[in-house]
PDB file of C-alpha atoms in Angstrom:
ATOM      1  CA  MET A1437       0.000   0.000   0.000  1.00 46.00           C
ATOM      2  CA  ASN A1438       2.754   2.455   0.888  1.00 51.00           C
ATOM      3  CA  LYS A1439       6.435   2.672   1.664  1.00 46.00           C
ATOM      4  CA  PHE A1440       5.735   1.772   5.269  1.00 53.00           C
ATOM      5  CA  THR A1441       4.062  -1.563   4.458  1.00 48.00           C
ATOM      6  CA  THR A1442       7.095  -3.824   4.584  1.00 43.00           C
ATOM      7  CA  ALA A1443       8.470  -2.457   7.847  1.00 47.00           C
ATOM      8  CA  LEU A1444       5.124  -2.494   9.611  1.00 50.00           C
ATOM      9  CA  ALA A1445       4.180  -5.935   8.339  1.00 48.00           C
ATOM     10  CA  SER A1446       7.428  -7.380   9.638  1.00 46.00           C
ATOM     11  CA  GLY A1447       6.785  -5.720  12.993  1.00 49.00           C
ATOM     12  CA  VAL A1448       3.318  -7.214  13.196  1.00 46.00           C
ATOM     13  CA  LEU A1449       4.529 -10.687  12.336  1.00 43.00           C
ATOM     14  CA  ALA A1450       7.199 -10.440  14.994  1.00 44.00           C
ATOM     15  CA  PHE A1451       4.686  -9.631  17.692  1.00 45.00           C
ATOM     16  CA  ALA A1452       1.411 -11.373  16.761  1.00 44.00           C
ATOM     17  CA  PRO A1453       0.801 -14.932  15.524  1.00 43.00           C
ATOM     18  CA  LEU A1454      -1.011 -15.275  12.209  1.00 40.00           C
ATOM     19  CA  ALA A1455      -3.644 -17.444  13.877  1.00 38.00           C
ATOM     20  CA  VAL A1456      -4.585 -14.556  16.110  1.00 42.00           C
ATOM     21  CA  LEU A1457      -4.674 -12.074  13.235  1.00 44.00           C
ATOM     22  CA  ALA A1458      -7.020 -14.349  11.283  1.00 47.00           C
ATOM     23  CA  GLU A1459      -9.691 -14.081  13.962  1.00 84.00           C
ATOM     24  CA  ASP A1460     -10.814 -10.624  12.822  1.00 95.00           C
ATOM     25  CA  SER A1461     -13.738 -10.158  10.458  1.00 97.00           C
ATOM     26  CA  SER A1462     -13.038  -9.159   6.861  1.00 97.00           C
ATOM     27  CA  ASP A1463     -15.631  -6.384   7.164  1.00 98.00           C
ATOM     28  CA  PRO A1464     -14.018  -2.931   7.316  1.00 98.00           C
ATOM     29  CA  ILE A1465     -13.230  -1.277  10.615  1.00 98.00           C
ATOM     30  CA  VAL A1466     -14.812   2.149  10.167  1.00 98.00           C
ATOM     31  CA  ILE A1467     -12.697   4.986  11.592  1.00 98.00           C
ATOM     32  CA  PRO A1468     -14.196   8.490  11.802  1.00 98.00           C
ATOM     33  CA  ILE A1469     -12.293  11.567  10.627  1.00 97.00           C
ATOM     34  CA  HIS A1470     -12.940  14.989  12.198  1.00 94.00           C
ATOM     35  CA  ASN A1471     -11.688  18.526  11.595  1.00 87.00           C
ATOM     36  CA  TRP A1472      -8.456  18.840  13.560  1.00 89.00           C
ATOM     37  CA  SER A1473      -5.055  17.543  12.560  1.00 90.00           C
ATOM     38  CA  SER A1474      -4.013  15.314  15.442  1.00 92.00           C
ATOM     39  CA  GLN A1475      -7.230  13.296  15.208  1.00 94.00           C
ATOM     40  CA  ILE A1476      -6.864  12.873  11.454  1.00 96.00           C
ATOM     41  CA  VAL A1477      -3.237  11.746  11.669  1.00 96.00           C
ATOM     42  CA  MET A1478      -3.875   9.521  14.695  1.00 97.00           C
ATOM     43  CA  SER A1479      -6.749   7.875  12.833  1.00 98.00           C
ATOM     44  CA  ASN A1480      -4.429   7.144   9.912  1.00 98.00           C
ATOM     45  CA  VAL A1481      -1.721   5.825  12.249  1.00 98.00           C
ATOM     46  CA  VAL A1482      -4.109   3.368  13.865  1.00 98.00           C
ATOM     47  CA  GLY A1483      -5.759   2.539  10.562  1.00 98.00           C
ATOM     48  CA  GLN A1484      -2.421   1.663   8.985  1.00 97.00           C
ATOM     49  CA  ILE A1485      -1.596  -0.605  11.907  1.00 96.00           C
ATOM     50  CA  PHE A1486      -4.957  -2.363  11.563  1.00 97.00           C
ATOM     51  CA  GLU A1487      -4.482  -2.784   7.811  1.00 95.00           C
ATOM     52  CA  GLU A1488      -1.095  -4.422   8.196  1.00 87.00           C
ATOM     53  CA  MET A1489      -2.583  -6.755  10.804  1.00 93.00           C
ATOM     54  CA  GLY A1490      -4.774  -7.997   7.960  1.00 94.00           C
ATOM     55  CA  ASN A1491      -7.838  -5.870   8.620  1.00 97.00           C
ATOM     56  CA  ASN A1492      -9.769  -3.772   6.164  1.00 97.00           C
ATOM     57  CA  VAL A1493     -10.201  -0.124   7.154  1.00 98.00           C
ATOM     58  CA  GLU A1494     -12.607   2.543   5.962  1.00 98.00           C
ATOM     59  CA  TYR A1495     -12.392   6.233   6.878  1.00 98.00           C
ATOM     60  CA  VAL A1496     -15.526   8.375   7.023  1.00 98.00           C
ATOM     61  CA  THR A1497     -15.853  12.098   7.722  1.00 96.00           C
ATOM     62  CA  THR A1498     -18.114  12.409  10.758  1.00 95.00           C
ATOM     63  CA  ASP A1499     -19.394  15.213  12.979  1.00 93.00           C
ATOM     64  CA  SER A1500     -17.294  15.301  16.147  1.00 92.00           C
ATOM     65  CA  GLN A1501     -20.335  15.413  18.461  1.00 92.00           C
ATOM     66  CA  ALA A1502     -22.660  13.027  16.594  1.00 95.00           C
ATOM     67  CA  VAL A1503     -19.890  10.426  16.288  1.00 97.00           C
ATOM     68  CA  TYR A1504     -20.691   8.960  19.718  1.00 97.00           C
ATOM     69  CA  GLU A1505     -24.189   8.050  18.599  1.00 97.00           C
ATOM     70  CA  SER A1506     -22.645   6.564  15.452  1.00 98.00           C
ATOM     71  CA  VAL A1507     -20.239   4.470  17.529  1.00 98.00           C
ATOM     72  CA  ARG A1508     -23.057   3.372  19.810  1.00 98.00           C
ATOM     73  CA  LEU A1509     -25.089   2.152  16.834  1.00 98.00           C
ATOM     74  CA  GLY A1510     -22.097   0.462  15.191  1.00 97.00           C
ATOM     75  CA  ASP A1511     -22.145   2.764  12.157  1.00 98.00           C
ATOM     76  CA  VAL A1512     -18.531   3.607  12.971  1.00 98.00           C
ATOM     77  CA  THR A1513     -16.324   1.279  14.956  1.00 98.00           C
ATOM     78  CA  LEU A1514     -14.354   3.512  17.300  1.00 98.00           C
ATOM     79  CA  GLU A1515     -13.318   7.022  18.283  1.00 98.00           C
ATOM     80  CA  LEU A1516      -9.658   7.716  19.038  1.00 98.00           C
ATOM     81  CA  GLU A1517      -9.840  11.191  20.631  1.00 96.00           C
ATOM     82  CA  VAL A1518     -12.574  11.658  23.223  1.00 96.00           C
ATOM     83  CA  TRP A1519     -11.635  15.034  24.709  1.00 92.00           C
ATOM     84  CA  GLU A1520     -13.275  15.554  28.098  1.00 91.00           C
ATOM     85  CA  GLY A1521     -13.841  19.270  27.701  1.00 84.00           C
ATOM     86  CA  ALA A1522     -15.220  19.219  24.155  1.00 82.00           C
ATOM     87  CA  PHE A1523     -16.959  15.885  23.895  1.00 90.00           C
ATOM     88  CA  GLY A1524     -17.427  14.558  27.428  1.00 89.00           C
ATOM     89  CA  ALA A1525     -21.142  15.353  27.495  1.00 87.00           C
ATOM     90  CA  SER A1526     -21.860  13.640  24.162  1.00 92.00           C
ATOM     91  CA  TYR A1527     -19.737  10.653  25.168  1.00 96.00           C
ATOM     92  CA  ARG A1528     -21.488  10.277  28.523  1.00 94.00           C
ATOM     93  CA  ALA A1529     -24.915  10.538  26.890  1.00 94.00           C
ATOM     94  CA  ALA A1530     -24.016   7.715  24.503  1.00 97.00           C
ATOM     95  CA  MET A1531     -22.642   5.602  27.357  1.00 97.00           C
ATOM     96  CA  GLU A1532     -25.926   5.980  29.230  1.00 97.00           C
ATOM     97  CA  LYS A1533     -27.849   4.647  26.210  1.00 97.00           C
ATOM     98  CA  GLY A1534     -25.533   1.658  25.779  1.00 97.00           C
ATOM     99  CA  GLY A1535     -23.721   0.218  22.810  1.00 98.00           C
ATOM    100  CA  ILE A1536     -20.443   2.079  23.348  1.00 98.00           C
ATOM    101  CA  VAL A1537     -17.567   1.063  25.612  1.00 98.00           C
ATOM    102  CA  ASP A1538     -14.612   2.840  27.177  1.00 98.00           C
ATOM    103  CA  ALA A1539     -11.525   1.482  25.406  1.00 98.00           C
ATOM    104  CA  GLY A1540      -9.090   3.148  27.798  1.00 97.00           C
ATOM    105  CA  ASP A1541      -7.294   6.460  28.288  1.00 97.00           C
ATOM    106  CA  HIS A1542      -4.328   7.957  26.512  1.00 97.00           C
ATOM    107  CA  ASN A1543      -1.457   9.103  28.723  1.00 96.00           C
ATOM    108  CA  ALA A1544      -2.036  12.615  27.417  1.00 95.00           C
ATOM    109  CA  VAL A1545      -3.613  15.223  29.691  1.00 94.00           C
ATOM    110  CA  THR A1546      -5.824  17.706  27.904  1.00 94.00           C
ATOM    111  CA  ARG A1547      -6.972  21.255  28.351  1.00 94.00           C
ATOM    112  CA  GLU A1548      -9.284  23.271  26.080  1.00 93.00           C
ATOM    113  CA  ASP A1549     -10.191  26.874  26.786  1.00 96.00           C
ATOM    114  CA  TRP A1550      -9.723  30.551  25.978  1.00 97.00           C
ATOM    115  CA  TRP A1551      -6.036  31.196  25.296  1.00 97.00           C
ATOM    116  CA  TYR A1552      -3.718  34.033  24.348  1.00 98.00           C
ATOM    117  CA  PRO A1553      -0.122  34.279  23.067  1.00 97.00           C
ATOM    118  CA  MET A1554       2.279  35.766  25.586  1.00 97.00           C
ATOM    119  CA  TRP A1555       2.638  39.115  23.806  1.00 97.00           C
ATOM    120  CA  THR A1556      -1.032  39.746  24.665  1.00 98.00           C
ATOM    121  CA  LYS A1557      -0.141  39.922  28.326  1.00 96.00           C
ATOM    122  CA  GLU A1558       1.781  43.136  27.737  1.00 95.00           C
ATOM    123  CA  ALA A1559      -1.490  44.837  26.740  1.00 96.00           C
ATOM    124  CA  CYS A1560      -3.476  43.230  29.564  1.00 96.00           C
ATOM    125  CA  PRO A1561      -1.060  42.603  32.451  1.00 92.00           C
ATOM    126  CA  GLY A1562      -3.697  41.204  34.806  1.00 96.00           C
ATOM    127  CA  LEU A1563      -3.926  38.006  32.772  1.00 98.00           C
ATOM    128  CA  PRO A1564      -4.531  35.090  33.102  1.00 98.00           C
ATOM    129  CA  SER A1565      -7.448  36.142  35.346  1.00 98.00           C
ATOM    130  CA  TRP A1566     -10.747  36.204  33.444  1.00 98.00           C
ATOM    131  CA  GLU A1567     -11.819  39.285  35.404  1.00 98.00           C
ATOM    132  CA  ALA A1568      -8.670  41.089  34.233  1.00 98.00           C
ATOM    133  CA  LEU A1569      -9.384  39.957  30.687  1.00 98.00           C
ATOM    134  CA  ASN A1570     -12.871  41.404  30.915  1.00 98.00           C
ATOM    135  CA  ASP A1571     -11.502  44.688  32.250  1.00 98.00           C
ATOM    136  CA  CYS A1572      -9.261  44.771  29.160  1.00 97.00           C
ATOM    137  CA  ALA A1573     -12.058  43.915  26.725  1.00 98.00           C
ATOM    138  CA  ALA A1574     -11.593  47.125  24.727  1.00 97.00           C
ATOM    139  CA  VAL A1575      -8.044  46.009  23.868  1.00 97.00           C
ATOM    140  CA  PHE A1576      -9.569  43.160  21.843  1.00 98.00           C
ATOM    141  CA  ALA A1577     -12.246  45.237  20.097  1.00 97.00           C
ATOM    142  CA  THR A1578     -12.509  45.148  16.304  1.00 96.00           C
ATOM    143  CA  ALA A1579     -14.689  46.827  13.701  1.00 95.00           C
ATOM    144  CA  GLU A1580     -16.809  43.683  13.825  1.00 93.00           C
ATOM    145  CA  THR A1581     -17.405  43.853  17.585  1.00 96.00           C
ATOM    146  CA  GLY A1582     -17.657  47.604  18.236  1.00 96.00           C
ATOM    147  CA  ASP A1583     -16.605  48.545  21.741  1.00 94.00           C
ATOM    148  CA  LYS A1584     -16.605  44.920  22.929  1.00 97.00           C
ATOM    149  CA  GLY A1585     -13.734  42.503  22.750  1.00 98.00           C
ATOM    150  CA  ARG A1586     -13.528  39.780  20.115  1.00 98.00           C
ATOM    151  CA  TYR A1587     -13.045  36.168  21.156  1.00 98.00           C
ATOM    152  CA  LEU A1588     -12.415  33.676  18.344  1.00 98.00           C
ATOM    153  CA  ASP A1589     -13.979  30.389  19.404  1.00 96.00           C
ATOM    154  CA  GLY A1590     -13.619  26.986  17.784  1.00 92.00           C
ATOM    155  CA  PRO A1591     -15.881  25.747  14.972  1.00 91.00           C
ATOM    156  CA  VAL A1592     -19.577  25.614  15.833  1.00 88.00           C
ATOM    157  CA  ASP A1593     -19.688  21.795  15.879  1.00 84.00           C
ATOM    158  CA  TRP A1594     -17.097  21.687  18.658  1.00 85.00           C
ATOM    159  CA  LEU A1595     -19.794  23.044  21.003  1.00 81.00           C
ATOM    160  CA  LYS A1596     -17.455  25.051  23.218  1.00 85.00           C
ATOM    161  CA  HIS A1597     -20.282  27.195  24.627  1.00 91.00           C
ATOM    162  CA  GLY A1598     -18.385  30.463  24.362  1.00 94.00           C
ATOM    163  CA  GLN A1599     -21.619  32.438  23.963  1.00 95.00           C
ATOM    164  CA  GLU A1600     -23.102  30.873  27.064  1.00 96.00           C
ATOM    165  CA  ARG A1601     -19.994  31.609  29.132  1.00 97.00           C
ATOM    166  CA  VAL A1602     -19.910  35.242  28.038  1.00 98.00           C
ATOM    167  CA  ALA A1603     -23.553  35.609  29.053  1.00 97.00           C
ATOM    168  CA  ALA A1604     -23.176  33.696  32.319  1.00 97.00           C
ATOM    169  CA  LEU A1605     -20.201  35.778  33.445  1.00 98.00           C
ATOM    170  CA  ASP A1606     -21.512  39.049  31.970  1.00 97.00           C
ATOM    171  CA  MET A1607     -18.404  39.582  29.862  1.00 98.00           C
ATOM    172  CA  ASP A1608     -17.900  42.449  27.428  1.00 98.00           C
ATOM    173  CA  PHE A1609     -16.976  40.125  24.579  1.00 98.00           C
ATOM    174  CA  VAL A1610     -18.495  39.047  21.281  1.00 98.00           C
ATOM    175  CA  VAL A1611     -17.937  35.415  20.365  1.00 97.00           C
ATOM    176  CA  VAL A1612     -17.016  34.702  16.741  1.00 97.00           C
ATOM    177  CA  ASN A1613     -16.725  31.082  15.592  1.00 96.00           C
ATOM    178  CA  ALA A1614     -13.782  30.038  13.451  1.00 95.00           C
ATOM    179  CA  GLY A1615     -14.556  27.855  10.480  1.00 92.00           C
ATOM    180  CA  SER A1616     -11.731  25.419  11.190  1.00 90.00           C
ATOM    181  CA  ALA A1617      -8.674  24.798  13.321  1.00 89.00           C
ATOM    182  CA  ALA A1618      -6.597  26.327  10.527  1.00 89.00           C
ATOM    183  CA  ALA A1619      -8.494  29.598  10.956  1.00 94.00           C
ATOM    184  CA  LEU A1620      -7.427  29.716  14.614  1.00 95.00           C
ATOM    185  CA  TRP A1621      -3.769  29.260  13.659  1.00 94.00           C
ATOM    186  CA  ALA A1622      -4.126  31.922  10.974  1.00 94.00           C
ATOM    187  CA  GLU A1623      -5.504  34.360  13.532  1.00 96.00           C
ATOM    188  CA  ILE A1624      -2.552  33.842  15.850  1.00 96.00           C
ATOM    189  CA  GLY A1625      -0.043  33.998  13.000  1.00 95.00           C
ATOM    190  CA  SER A1626      -1.557  37.218  11.690  1.00 96.00           C
ATOM    191  CA  ALA A1627      -1.440  38.807  15.132  1.00 97.00           C
ATOM    192  CA  GLU A1628       2.193  37.791  15.650  1.00 96.00           C
ATOM    193  CA  ALA A1629       3.595  40.229  13.087  1.00 92.00           C
ATOM    194  CA  ASP A1630       2.610  43.366  15.000  1.00 94.00           C
ATOM    195  CA  LYS A1631       2.045  41.678  18.386  1.00 96.00           C
ATOM    196  CA  ARG A1632      -1.660  42.447  18.223  1.00 97.00           C
ATOM    197  CA  PRO A1633      -3.495  41.218  21.347  1.00 98.00           C
ATOM    198  CA  VAL A1634      -5.761  38.270  20.587  1.00 98.00           C
ATOM    199  CA  VAL A1635      -7.731  35.732  22.588  1.00 98.00           C
ATOM    200  CA  VAL A1636      -8.749  32.517  20.840  1.00 98.00           C
ATOM    201  CA  PHE A1637      -9.857  29.001  21.591  1.00 96.00           C
ATOM    202  CA  ASN A1638      -6.901  26.652  21.933  1.00 95.00           C
ATOM    203  CA  TRP A1639      -6.084  23.283  23.383  1.00 93.00           C
ATOM    204  CA  THR A1640      -3.264  21.044  24.462  1.00 92.00           C
ATOM    205  CA  PRO A1641      -1.815  18.834  23.136  1.00 92.00           C
ATOM    206  CA  ASN A1642      -1.181  20.416  19.762  1.00 90.00           C
ATOM    207  CA  PHE A1643       1.758  21.891  17.883  1.00 88.00           C
ATOM    208  CA  ALA A1644       0.831  25.513  18.670  1.00 89.00           C
ATOM    209  CA  GLU A1645       2.268  25.486  22.186  1.00 82.00           C
ATOM    210  CA  ALA A1646       5.746  24.982  20.732  1.00 82.00           C
ATOM    211  CA  VAL A1647       5.322  27.677  18.075  1.00 90.00           C
ATOM    212  CA  TRP A1648       3.546  30.375  20.119  1.00 94.00           C
ATOM    213  CA  PRO A1649       4.135  30.308  23.884  1.00 93.00           C
ATOM    214  CA  GLY A1650       0.986  31.373  25.661  1.00 95.00           C
ATOM    215  CA  GLU A1651      -1.391  30.798  28.557  1.00 96.00           C
ATOM    216  CA  PHE A1652      -4.956  29.729  29.152  1.00 97.00           C
ATOM    217  CA  VAL A1653      -7.358  32.211  30.689  1.00 98.00           C
ATOM    218  CA  GLU A1654      -8.212  31.186  34.255  1.00 98.00           C
ATOM    219  CA  PHE A1655     -11.983  31.103  34.655  1.00 98.00           C
ATOM    220  CA  PRO A1656     -13.830  29.863  37.763  1.00 97.00           C
ATOM    221  CA  ALA A1657     -12.635  26.307  38.267  1.00 95.00           C
ATOM    222  CA  TRP A1658     -14.586  23.540  36.594  1.00 93.00           C
ATOM    223  CA  GLU A1659     -17.030  21.696  38.817  1.00 91.00           C
ATOM    224  CA  ASP A1660     -19.074  18.667  37.811  1.00 88.00           C
ATOM    225  CA  GLY A1661     -22.529  19.881  36.877  1.00 91.00           C
ATOM    226  CA  CYS A1662     -21.457  23.318  35.680  1.00 93.00           C
ATOM    227  CA  ASP A1663     -22.910  22.426  32.287  1.00 89.00           C
ATOM    228  CA  LYS A1664     -26.164  20.992  33.645  1.00 90.00           C
ATOM    229  CA  ASP A1665     -27.068  22.611  36.971  1.00 95.00           C
ATOM    230  CA  PRO A1666     -27.267  26.410  37.372  1.00 95.00           C
ATOM    231  CA  ALA A1667     -26.625  26.004  41.106  1.00 96.00           C
ATOM    232  CA  VAL A1668     -23.071  24.869  40.311  1.00 94.00           C
ATOM    233  CA  GLY A1669     -20.645  27.725  39.677  1.00 94.00           C
ATOM    234  CA  PRO A1670     -20.625  31.400  40.675  1.00 95.00           C
ATOM    235  CA  ASN A1671     -23.761  32.416  38.719  1.00 96.00           C
ATOM    236  CA  LYS A1672     -26.660  30.503  40.257  1.00 95.00           C
ATOM    237  CA  ASP A1673     -28.926  31.401  37.349  1.00 95.00           C
ATOM    238  CA  ALA A1674     -26.783  30.166  34.457  1.00 96.00           C
ATOM    239  CA  LEU A1675     -24.898  27.225  33.013  1.00 96.00           C
ATOM    240  CA  TYR A1676     -21.324  27.261  31.657  1.00 96.00           C
ATOM    241  CA  ASP A1677     -20.051  29.804  34.199  1.00 96.00           C
ATOM    242  CA  CYS A1678     -16.940  27.665  34.812  1.00 96.00           C
ATOM    243  CA  GLY A1679     -13.775  27.039  32.845  1.00 95.00           C
ATOM    244  CA  ASN A1680     -13.193  23.692  31.175  1.00 92.00           C
ATOM    245  CA  PRO A1681     -11.384  20.932  33.113  1.00 90.00           C
ATOM    246  CA  ALA A1682      -7.755  21.943  33.556  1.00 90.00           C
ATOM    247  CA  LYS A1683      -6.544  18.324  33.514  1.00 90.00           C
ATOM    248  CA  GLY A1684      -9.004  16.609  31.221  1.00 91.00           C
ATOM    249  CA  TYR A1685      -8.911  13.043  29.993  1.00 95.00           C
ATOM    250  CA  LEU A1686      -8.338  11.875  26.436  1.00 96.00           C
ATOM    251  CA  LYS A1687     -10.124   8.582  25.943  1.00 97.00           C
ATOM    252  CA  LYS A1688     -10.752   6.015  23.253  1.00 98.00           C
ATOM    253  CA  ALA A1689     -14.243   4.638  22.708  1.00 98.00           C
ATOM    254  CA  ALA A1690     -15.477   1.638  20.729  1.00 98.00           C
ATOM    255  CA  TRP A1691     -18.683   0.019  19.544  1.00 98.00           C
ATOM    256  CA  ASP A1692     -19.513  -2.727  22.031  1.00 98.00           C
ATOM    257  CA  GLY A1693     -19.509  -5.272  19.196  1.00 98.00           C
ATOM    258  CA  MET A1694     -15.939  -4.521  18.151  1.00 98.00           C
ATOM    259  CA  GLU A1695     -14.287  -6.961  20.544  1.00 97.00           C
ATOM    260  CA  ALA A1696     -16.317  -9.911  19.234  1.00 97.00           C
ATOM    261  CA  LYS A1697     -16.025  -8.971  15.553  1.00 97.00           C
ATOM    262  CA  TRP A1698     -12.399  -7.760  15.461  1.00 98.00           C
ATOM    263  CA  PRO A1699     -10.796  -9.210  18.625  1.00 97.00           C
ATOM    264  CA  ALA A1700      -7.181  -8.668  17.547  1.00 96.00           C
ATOM    265  CA  ALA A1701      -7.797  -5.045  16.528  1.00 97.00           C
ATOM    266  CA  TYR A1702      -9.773  -4.380  19.695  1.00 97.00           C
ATOM    267  CA  GLY A1703      -6.951  -5.791  21.803  1.00 96.00           C
ATOM    268  CA  VAL A1704      -4.507  -3.407  20.143  1.00 97.00           C
ATOM    269  CA  LEU A1705      -6.917  -0.483  20.536  1.00 98.00           C
ATOM    270  CA  THR A1706      -7.090  -0.963  24.298  1.00 97.00           C
ATOM    271  CA  LYS A1707      -3.276  -0.809  24.505  1.00 97.00           C
ATOM    272  CA  ILE A1708      -2.837   2.288  22.343  1.00 97.00           C
ATOM    273  CA  SER A1709      -1.887   5.310  24.442  1.00 97.00           C
ATOM    274  CA  PHE A1710      -0.332   8.495  23.120  1.00 97.00           C
ATOM    275  CA  THR A1711       1.387  11.237  25.126  1.00 95.00           C
ATOM    276  CA  ASN A1712       1.084  15.013  24.762  1.00 93.00           C
ATOM    277  CA  PRO A1713       4.372  15.341  22.797  1.00 92.00           C
ATOM    278  CA  GLN A1714       3.456  12.451  20.486  1.00 94.00           C
ATOM    279  CA  ILE A1715       0.079  13.965  19.646  1.00 93.00           C
ATOM    280  CA  ALA A1716       1.633  17.401  19.163  1.00 91.00           C
ATOM    281  CA  GLU A1717       4.142  15.864  16.735  1.00 92.00           C
ATOM    282  CA  MET A1718       1.323  14.309  14.693  1.00 93.00           C
ATOM    283  CA  ALA A1719      -0.382  17.688  14.376  1.00 91.00           C
ATOM    284  CA  LYS A1720       2.911  19.402  13.495  1.00 92.00           C
ATOM    285  CA  PHE A1721       3.481  17.116  10.514  1.00 94.00           C
ATOM    286  CA  VAL A1722       0.287  18.477   8.949  1.00 92.00           C
ATOM    287  CA  ASP A1723      -0.021  22.011  10.335  1.00 89.00           C
ATOM    288  CA  VAL A1724       3.640  23.039  10.080  1.00 89.00           C
ATOM    289  CA  ASP A1725       5.337  20.567   7.731  1.00 93.00           C
ATOM    290  CA  GLU A1726       2.319  20.488   5.391  1.00 93.00           C
ATOM    291  CA  MET A1727       2.258  16.719   4.958  1.00 96.00           C
ATOM    292  CA  GLU A1728      -0.846  14.886   3.849  1.00 96.00           C
ATOM    293  CA  PRO A1729      -2.407  12.919   6.759  1.00 96.00           C
ATOM    294  CA  GLU A1730      -1.545   9.494   5.324  1.00 96.00           C
ATOM    295  CA  GLU A1731       2.045  10.615   4.729  1.00 97.00           C
ATOM    296  CA  ALA A1732       2.225  12.064   8.240  1.00 96.00           C
ATOM    297  CA  ALA A1733       1.018   8.778   9.703  1.00 97.00           C
ATOM    298  CA  GLU A1734       3.660   6.847   7.781  1.00 97.00           C
ATOM    299  CA  ALA A1735       6.361   9.239   8.997  1.00 96.00           C
ATOM    300  CA  TRP A1736       5.217   8.972  12.588  1.00 96.00           C
ATOM    301  CA  LEU A1737       5.127   5.179  12.523  1.00 97.00           C
ATOM    302  CA  GLU A1738       8.564   4.947  10.905  1.00 96.00           C
ATOM    303  CA  ALA A1739      10.043   7.263  13.543  1.00 95.00           C
ATOM    304  CA  ASN A1740       8.406   5.622  16.566  1.00 95.00           C
ATOM    305  CA  PRO A1741       8.547   1.805  16.340  1.00 95.00           C
ATOM    306  CA  ASP A1742       9.458   1.625  20.032  1.00 95.00           C
ATOM    307  CA  VAL A1743       6.092   3.184  20.832  1.00 95.00           C
ATOM    308  CA  TRP A1744       3.711   1.122  18.713  1.00 95.00           C
ATOM    309  CA  LYS A1745       5.402  -2.283  18.448  1.00 93.00           C
ATOM    310  CA  PRO A1746       4.717  -3.236  22.080  1.00 95.00           C
ATOM    311  CA  TRP A1747       0.983  -2.708  21.457  1.00 95.00           C
ATOM    312  CA  LEU A1748       1.023  -5.653  19.046  1.00 91.00           C
ATOM    313  CA  GLY A1749       2.170  -8.238  21.556  1.00 81.00           C
ATOM    314  CA  ASN A1750      -0.409 -10.744  22.858  1.00 52.00           C
ATOM    315  CA  SER A1751      -3.166  -9.068  20.870  1.00 44.00           C
TER     316      SER A1751
END
């Protein structure tokens, strides 16, 4: 299939007996693709491993919130990046209905929230406090937002609830949704030239933290129920008046029929665990080095056999 085939196939054969590999169904393992780089590359990394184990793989572009219902129903087989802050609610709702299983956590620790590059702090020295940010709202004003500050949130389907937070905390900001992750990077890159203050949605792990040092805005600390119960958080009449979890999980999820239908692949899936630097490297291959996702996956696998080969043992 690609230049990586021979090396990966030999690695698989060294770690997993052919009898075990033959247990998996010939039906394709359906892997969803979303709209941020690390997830796309990670999906190709895992897909290439599955293919060289003898499995068929199909990639489908899927909404990042609706995917949990798709996994639950078996329309897609798995999800490789369940971010607590962005997708925890959709994941939990699917778990409550049944049909989806927790396939284990990555080692990575996640955070997703309002963020600014460090040069912004010079124009608003009270940062990272959200109250200080609000006091500095005029610094972030644009022609589009009038006398209010502009906050560039993630794409609408990421459901980051920026509008609700602004309302709940009575902030002098207008929330504008980016069309893609690339639009967020473009905003930061454009602001870098003249050190224009900006505040955007960002997350870790990704490549941006190495390119643009910055900080997350510190909102009232996340408490369970902040998204469901107005009594939780400082504003007793509103939801989403807390920041996102500062040390969120990054999980894998699978259709509950995967283990029976593709036992070898499911066994590998439960062992897969990426770290923050590994995930950031995957995103960098696409967002900085401008590789195609399949090429980026090949490069990552070739450079990191010590990471993935142990996952293939006793599958």
